[in-house]
mmCIF file of N, CA and C in Angstrom:
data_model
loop_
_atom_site.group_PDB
_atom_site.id
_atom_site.type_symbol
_atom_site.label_atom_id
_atom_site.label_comp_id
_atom_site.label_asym_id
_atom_site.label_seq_id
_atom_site.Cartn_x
_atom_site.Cartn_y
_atom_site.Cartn_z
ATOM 1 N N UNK M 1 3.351 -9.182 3.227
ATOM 2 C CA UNK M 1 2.586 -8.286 2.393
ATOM 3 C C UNK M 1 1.651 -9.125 1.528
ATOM 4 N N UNK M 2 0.464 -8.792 1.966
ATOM 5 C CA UNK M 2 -0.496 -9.421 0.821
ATOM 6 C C UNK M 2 -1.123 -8.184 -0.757
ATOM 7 N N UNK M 3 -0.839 -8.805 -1.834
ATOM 8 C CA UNK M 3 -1.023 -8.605 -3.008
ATOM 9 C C UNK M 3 -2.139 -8.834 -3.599
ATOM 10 N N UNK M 4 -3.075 -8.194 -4.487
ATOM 11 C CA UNK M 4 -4.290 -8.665 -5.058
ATOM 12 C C UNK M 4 -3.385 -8.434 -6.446
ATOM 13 N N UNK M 5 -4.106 -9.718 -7.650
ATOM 14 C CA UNK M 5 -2.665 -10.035 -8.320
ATOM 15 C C UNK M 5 -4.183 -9.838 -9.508
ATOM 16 N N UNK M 6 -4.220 -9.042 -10.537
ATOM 17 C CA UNK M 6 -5.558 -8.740 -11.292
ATOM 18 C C UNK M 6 -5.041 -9.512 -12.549
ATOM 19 N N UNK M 7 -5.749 -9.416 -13.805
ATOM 20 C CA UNK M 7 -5.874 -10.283 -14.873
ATOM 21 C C UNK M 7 -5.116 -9.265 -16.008
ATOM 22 N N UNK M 8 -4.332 -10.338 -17.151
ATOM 23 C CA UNK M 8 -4.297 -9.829 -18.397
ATOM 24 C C UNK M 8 -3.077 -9.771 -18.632
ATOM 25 N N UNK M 9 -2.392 -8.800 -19.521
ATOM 26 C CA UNK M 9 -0.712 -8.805 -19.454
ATOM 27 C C UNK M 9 -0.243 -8.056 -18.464
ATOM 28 N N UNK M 10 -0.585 -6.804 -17.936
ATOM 29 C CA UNK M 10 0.175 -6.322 -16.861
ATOM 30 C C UNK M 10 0.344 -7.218 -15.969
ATOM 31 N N UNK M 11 -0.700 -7.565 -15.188
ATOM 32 C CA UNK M 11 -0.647 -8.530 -13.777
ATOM 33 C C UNK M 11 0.601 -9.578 -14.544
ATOM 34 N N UNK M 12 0.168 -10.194 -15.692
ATOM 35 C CA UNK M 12 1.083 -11.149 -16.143
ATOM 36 C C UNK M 12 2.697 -11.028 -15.830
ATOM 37 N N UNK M 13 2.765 -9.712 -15.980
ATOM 38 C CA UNK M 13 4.342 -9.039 -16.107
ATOM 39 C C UNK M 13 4.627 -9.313 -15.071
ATOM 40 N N UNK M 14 4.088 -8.275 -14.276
ATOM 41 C CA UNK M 14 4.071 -8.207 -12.523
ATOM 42 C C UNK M 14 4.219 -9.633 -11.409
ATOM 43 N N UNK M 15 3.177 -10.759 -12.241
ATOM 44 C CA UNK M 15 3.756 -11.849 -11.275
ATOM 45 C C UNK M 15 4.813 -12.535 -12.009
ATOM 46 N N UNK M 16 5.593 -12.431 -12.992
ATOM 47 C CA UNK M 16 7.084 -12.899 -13.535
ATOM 48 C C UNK M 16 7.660 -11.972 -12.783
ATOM 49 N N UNK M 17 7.596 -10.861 -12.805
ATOM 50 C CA UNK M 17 8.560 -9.925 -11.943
ATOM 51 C C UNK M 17 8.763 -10.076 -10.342
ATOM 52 N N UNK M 18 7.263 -10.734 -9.413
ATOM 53 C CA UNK M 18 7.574 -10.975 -8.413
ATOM 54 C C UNK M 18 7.956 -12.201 -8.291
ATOM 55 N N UNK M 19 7.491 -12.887 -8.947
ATOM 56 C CA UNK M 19 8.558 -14.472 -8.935
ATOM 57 C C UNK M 19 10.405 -14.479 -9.075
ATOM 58 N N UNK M 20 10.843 -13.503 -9.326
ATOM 59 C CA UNK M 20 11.801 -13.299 -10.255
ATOM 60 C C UNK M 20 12.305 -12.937 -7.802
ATOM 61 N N UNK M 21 11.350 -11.646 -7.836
ATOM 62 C CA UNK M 21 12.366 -11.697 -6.269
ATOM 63 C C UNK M 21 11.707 -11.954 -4.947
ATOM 64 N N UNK M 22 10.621 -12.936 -5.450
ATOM 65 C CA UNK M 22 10.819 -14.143 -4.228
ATOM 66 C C UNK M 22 11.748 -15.249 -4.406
ATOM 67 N N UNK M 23 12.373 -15.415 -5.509
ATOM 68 C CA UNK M 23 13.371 -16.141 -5.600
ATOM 69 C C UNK M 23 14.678 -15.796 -4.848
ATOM 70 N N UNK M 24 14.766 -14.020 -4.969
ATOM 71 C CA UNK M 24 15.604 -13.870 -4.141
ATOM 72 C C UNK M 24 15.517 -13.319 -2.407
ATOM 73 N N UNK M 25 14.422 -13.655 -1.803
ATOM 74 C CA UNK M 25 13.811 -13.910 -0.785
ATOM 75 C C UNK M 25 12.715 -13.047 -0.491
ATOM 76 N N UNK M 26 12.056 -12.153 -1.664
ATOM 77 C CA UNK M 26 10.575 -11.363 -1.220
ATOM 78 C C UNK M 26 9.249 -12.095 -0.580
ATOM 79 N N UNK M 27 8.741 -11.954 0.215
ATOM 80 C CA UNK M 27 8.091 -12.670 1.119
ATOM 81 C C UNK M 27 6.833 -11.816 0.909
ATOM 82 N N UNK M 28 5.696 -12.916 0.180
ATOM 83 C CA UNK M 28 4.893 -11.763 -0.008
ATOM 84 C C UNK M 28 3.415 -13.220 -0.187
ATOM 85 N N UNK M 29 2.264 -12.400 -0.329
ATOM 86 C CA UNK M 29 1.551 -13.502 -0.644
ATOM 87 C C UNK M 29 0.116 -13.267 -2.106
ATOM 88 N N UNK M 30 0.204 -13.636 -2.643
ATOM 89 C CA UNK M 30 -1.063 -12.910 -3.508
ATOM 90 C C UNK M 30 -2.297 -13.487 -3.677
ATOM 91 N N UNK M 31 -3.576 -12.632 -4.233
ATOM 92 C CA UNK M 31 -4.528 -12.813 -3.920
ATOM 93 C C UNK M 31 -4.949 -12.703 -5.258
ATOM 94 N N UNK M 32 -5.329 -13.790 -6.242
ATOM 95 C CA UNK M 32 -5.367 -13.834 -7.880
ATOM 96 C C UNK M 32 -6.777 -13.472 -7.864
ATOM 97 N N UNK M 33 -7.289 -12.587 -9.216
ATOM 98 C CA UNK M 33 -8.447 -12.481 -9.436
ATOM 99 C C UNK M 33 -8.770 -13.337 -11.140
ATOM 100 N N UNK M 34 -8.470 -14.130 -11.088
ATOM 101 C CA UNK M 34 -8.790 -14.960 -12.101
ATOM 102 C C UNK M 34 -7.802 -16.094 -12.111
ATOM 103 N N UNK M 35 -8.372 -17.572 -13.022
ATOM 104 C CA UNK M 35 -7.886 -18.489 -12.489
ATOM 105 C C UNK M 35 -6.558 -18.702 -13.580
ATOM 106 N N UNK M 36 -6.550 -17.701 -14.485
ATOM 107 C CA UNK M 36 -5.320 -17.438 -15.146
ATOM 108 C C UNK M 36 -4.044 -17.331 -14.583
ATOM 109 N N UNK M 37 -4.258 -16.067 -13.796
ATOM 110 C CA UNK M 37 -3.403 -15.460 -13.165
ATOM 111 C C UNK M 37 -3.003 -16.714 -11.822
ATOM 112 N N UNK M 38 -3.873 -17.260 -11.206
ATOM 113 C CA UNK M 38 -3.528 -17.816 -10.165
ATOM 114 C C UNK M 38 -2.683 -19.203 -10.865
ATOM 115 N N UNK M 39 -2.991 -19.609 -11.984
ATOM 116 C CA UNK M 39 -2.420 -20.788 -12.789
ATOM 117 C C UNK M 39 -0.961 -20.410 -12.877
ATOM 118 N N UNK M 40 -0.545 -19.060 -13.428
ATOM 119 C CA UNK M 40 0.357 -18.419 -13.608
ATOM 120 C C UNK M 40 1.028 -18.441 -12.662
ATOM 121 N N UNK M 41 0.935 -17.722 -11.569
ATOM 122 C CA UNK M 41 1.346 -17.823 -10.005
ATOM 123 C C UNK M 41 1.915 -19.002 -9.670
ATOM 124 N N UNK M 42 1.402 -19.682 -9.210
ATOM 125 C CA UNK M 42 1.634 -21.418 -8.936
ATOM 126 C C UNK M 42 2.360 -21.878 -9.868
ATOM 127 N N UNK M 43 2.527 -21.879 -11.475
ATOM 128 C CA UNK M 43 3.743 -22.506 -11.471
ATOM 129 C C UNK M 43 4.689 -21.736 -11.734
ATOM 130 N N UNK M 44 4.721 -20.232 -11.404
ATOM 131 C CA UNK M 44 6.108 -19.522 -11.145
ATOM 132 C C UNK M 44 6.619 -19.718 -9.530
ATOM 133 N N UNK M 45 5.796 -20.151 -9.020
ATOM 134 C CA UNK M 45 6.053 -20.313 -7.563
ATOM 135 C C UNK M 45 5.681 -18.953 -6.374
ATOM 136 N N UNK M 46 4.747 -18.407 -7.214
ATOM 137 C CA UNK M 46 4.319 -17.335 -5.985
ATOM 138 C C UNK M 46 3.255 -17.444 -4.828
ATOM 139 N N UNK M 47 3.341 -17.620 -3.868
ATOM 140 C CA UNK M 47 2.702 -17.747 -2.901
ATOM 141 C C UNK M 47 1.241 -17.352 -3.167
ATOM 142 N N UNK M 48 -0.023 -18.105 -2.768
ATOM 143 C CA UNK M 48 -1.510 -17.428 -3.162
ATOM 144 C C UNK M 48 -2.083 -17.520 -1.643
ATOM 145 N N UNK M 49 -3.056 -16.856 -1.588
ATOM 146 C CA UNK M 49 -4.007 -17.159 -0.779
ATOM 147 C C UNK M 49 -5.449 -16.270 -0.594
ATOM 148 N N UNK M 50 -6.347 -15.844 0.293
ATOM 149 C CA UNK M 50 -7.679 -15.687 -0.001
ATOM 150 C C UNK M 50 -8.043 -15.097 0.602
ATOM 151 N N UNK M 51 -9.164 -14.317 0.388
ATOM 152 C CA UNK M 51 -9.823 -13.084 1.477
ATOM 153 C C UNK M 51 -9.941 -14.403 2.621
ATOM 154 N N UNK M 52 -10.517 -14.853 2.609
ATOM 155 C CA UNK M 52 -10.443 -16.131 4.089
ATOM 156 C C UNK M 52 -9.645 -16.406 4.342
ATOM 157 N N UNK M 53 -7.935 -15.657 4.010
ATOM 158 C CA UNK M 53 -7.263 -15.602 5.484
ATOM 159 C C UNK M 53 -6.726 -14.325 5.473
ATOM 160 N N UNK M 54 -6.755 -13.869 4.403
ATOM 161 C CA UNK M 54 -6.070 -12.061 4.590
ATOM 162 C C UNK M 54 -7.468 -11.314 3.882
ATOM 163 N N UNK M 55 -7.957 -10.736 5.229
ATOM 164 C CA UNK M 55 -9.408 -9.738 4.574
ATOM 165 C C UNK M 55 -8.984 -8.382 4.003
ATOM 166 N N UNK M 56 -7.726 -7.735 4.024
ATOM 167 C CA UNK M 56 -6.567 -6.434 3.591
ATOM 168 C C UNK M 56 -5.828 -7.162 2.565
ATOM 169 N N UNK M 57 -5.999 -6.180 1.620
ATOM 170 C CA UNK M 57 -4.772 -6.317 0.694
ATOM 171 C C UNK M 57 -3.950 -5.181 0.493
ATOM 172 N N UNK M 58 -2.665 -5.253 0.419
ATOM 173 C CA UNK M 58 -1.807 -4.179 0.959
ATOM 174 C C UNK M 58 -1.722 -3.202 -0.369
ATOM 175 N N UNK M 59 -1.259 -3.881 -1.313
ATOM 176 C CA UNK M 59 -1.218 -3.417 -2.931
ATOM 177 C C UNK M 59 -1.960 -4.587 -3.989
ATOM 178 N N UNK M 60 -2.577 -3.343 -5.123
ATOM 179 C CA UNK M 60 -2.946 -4.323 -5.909
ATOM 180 C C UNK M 60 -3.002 -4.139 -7.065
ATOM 181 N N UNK M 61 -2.348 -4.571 -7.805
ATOM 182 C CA UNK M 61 -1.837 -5.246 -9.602
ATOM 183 C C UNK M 61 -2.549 -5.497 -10.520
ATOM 184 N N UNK M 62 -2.826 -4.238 -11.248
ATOM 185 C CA UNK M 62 -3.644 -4.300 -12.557
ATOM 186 C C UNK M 62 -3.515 -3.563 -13.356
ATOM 187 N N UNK M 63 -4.551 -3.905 -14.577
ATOM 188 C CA UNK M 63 -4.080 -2.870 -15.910
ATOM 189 C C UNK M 63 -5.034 -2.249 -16.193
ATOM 190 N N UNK M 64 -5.481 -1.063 -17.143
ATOM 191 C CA UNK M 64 -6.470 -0.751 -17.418
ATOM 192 C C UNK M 64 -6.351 -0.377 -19.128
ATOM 193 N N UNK M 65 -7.239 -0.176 -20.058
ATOM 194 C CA UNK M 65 -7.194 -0.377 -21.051
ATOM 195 C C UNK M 65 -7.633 1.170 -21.344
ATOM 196 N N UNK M 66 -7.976 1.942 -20.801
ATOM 197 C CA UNK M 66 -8.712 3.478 -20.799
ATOM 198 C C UNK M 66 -7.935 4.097 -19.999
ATOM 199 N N UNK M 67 -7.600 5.465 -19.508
ATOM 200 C CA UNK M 67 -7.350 6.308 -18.139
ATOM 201 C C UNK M 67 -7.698 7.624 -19.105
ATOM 202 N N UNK M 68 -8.818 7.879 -17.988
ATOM 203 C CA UNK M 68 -9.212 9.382 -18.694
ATOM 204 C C UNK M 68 -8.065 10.547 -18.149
ATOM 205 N N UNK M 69 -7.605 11.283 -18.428
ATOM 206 C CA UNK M 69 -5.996 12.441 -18.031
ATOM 207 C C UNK M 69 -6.545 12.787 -17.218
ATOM 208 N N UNK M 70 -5.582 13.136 -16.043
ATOM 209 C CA UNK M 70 -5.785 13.898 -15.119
ATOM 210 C C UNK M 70 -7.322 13.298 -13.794
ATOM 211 N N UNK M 71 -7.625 12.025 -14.009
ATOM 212 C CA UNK M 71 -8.183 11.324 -13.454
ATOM 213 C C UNK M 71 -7.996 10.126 -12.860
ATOM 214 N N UNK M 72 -8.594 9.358 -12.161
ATOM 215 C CA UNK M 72 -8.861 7.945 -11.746
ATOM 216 C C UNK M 72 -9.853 6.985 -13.098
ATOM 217 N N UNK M 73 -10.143 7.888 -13.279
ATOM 218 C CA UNK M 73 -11.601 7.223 -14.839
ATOM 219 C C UNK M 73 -10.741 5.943 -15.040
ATOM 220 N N UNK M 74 -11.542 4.631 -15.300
ATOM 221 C CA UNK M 74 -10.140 4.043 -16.177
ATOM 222 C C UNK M 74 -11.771 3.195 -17.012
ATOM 223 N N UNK M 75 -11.440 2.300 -17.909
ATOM 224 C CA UNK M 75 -11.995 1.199 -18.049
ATOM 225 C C UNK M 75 -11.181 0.114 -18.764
ATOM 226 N N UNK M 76 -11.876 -1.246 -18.782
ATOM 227 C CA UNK M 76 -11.192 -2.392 -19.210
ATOM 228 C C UNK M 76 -11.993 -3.119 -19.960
ATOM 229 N N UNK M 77 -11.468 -3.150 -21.345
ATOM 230 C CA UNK M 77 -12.155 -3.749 -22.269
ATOM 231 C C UNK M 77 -13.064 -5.065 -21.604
ATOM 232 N N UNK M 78 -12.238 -5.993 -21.121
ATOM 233 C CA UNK M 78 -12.838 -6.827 -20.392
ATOM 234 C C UNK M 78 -14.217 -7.056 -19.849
ATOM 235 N N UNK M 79 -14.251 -5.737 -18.761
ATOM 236 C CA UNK M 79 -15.009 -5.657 -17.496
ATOM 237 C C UNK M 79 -16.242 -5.336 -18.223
ATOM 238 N N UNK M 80 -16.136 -4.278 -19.254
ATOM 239 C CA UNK M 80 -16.905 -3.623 -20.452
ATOM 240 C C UNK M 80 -17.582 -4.486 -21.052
ATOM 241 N N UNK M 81 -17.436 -5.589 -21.608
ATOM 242 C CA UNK M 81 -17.357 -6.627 -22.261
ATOM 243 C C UNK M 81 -18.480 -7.281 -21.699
ATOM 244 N N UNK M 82 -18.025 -8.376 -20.410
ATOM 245 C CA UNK M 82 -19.101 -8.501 -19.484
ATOM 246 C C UNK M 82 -20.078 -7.404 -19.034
ATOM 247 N N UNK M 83 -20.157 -6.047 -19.062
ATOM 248 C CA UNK M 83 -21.363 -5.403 -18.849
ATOM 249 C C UNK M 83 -22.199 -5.233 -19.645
ATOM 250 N N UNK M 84 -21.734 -5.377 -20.938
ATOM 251 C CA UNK M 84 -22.773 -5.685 -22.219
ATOM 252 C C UNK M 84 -23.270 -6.506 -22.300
ATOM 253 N N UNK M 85 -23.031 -8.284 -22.433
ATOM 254 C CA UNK M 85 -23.211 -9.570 -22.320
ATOM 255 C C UNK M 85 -24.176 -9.107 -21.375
ATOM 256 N N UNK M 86 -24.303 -9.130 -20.209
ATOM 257 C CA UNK M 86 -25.367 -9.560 -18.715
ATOM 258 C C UNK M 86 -26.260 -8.695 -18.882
ATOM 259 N N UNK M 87 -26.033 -7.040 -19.618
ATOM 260 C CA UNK M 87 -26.974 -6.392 -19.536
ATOM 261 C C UNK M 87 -28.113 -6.205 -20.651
ATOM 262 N N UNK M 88 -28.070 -6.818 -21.624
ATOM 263 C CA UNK M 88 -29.166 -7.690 -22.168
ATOM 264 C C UNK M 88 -29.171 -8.571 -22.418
#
């Protein structure tokens, strides 16, 4: 199973939690979107790797800082953040 493993404290949680049961033999591989998270990964010992060898990702691990009810809406302070910065 390949994983896209996203940024911040959730993902954070999420790869302690999958480290926790590939220890007890979950076989899985993830796909970090920041070099936080992938720092994180590696020295919990979770397997990484890259759209250049898995172009599917099966599930994927993130947080959002918004969810409008009864929707998909979400936003992330973050992402927000950078759209201000670039857009003037």
């Amino acid at each position: 199973m390949v994983l896209g493993l996203g940024s911040g404290s959730t993902a954070a949680f999420a790869v302690e939690a999958l480290a926790a049961r590939i220890a007890k033999g979950l076989r899985i591989a993830g796909i970090p979107t920041s070099e936080t998270t992938a720092a994180l990964a590696r020295r919990l010992g979770v397997p990484l790797t890259s759209f250049a060898e898995h172009r599917r990702i099966d599930v994927a691990i993130d947080g959002a800082d918004q969810v409008a009810r009864g929707t998909l809406d979400l936003s992330r302070d973050s992402l927000l953040g950078r759209r201000i910065r670039f857009s003037g």
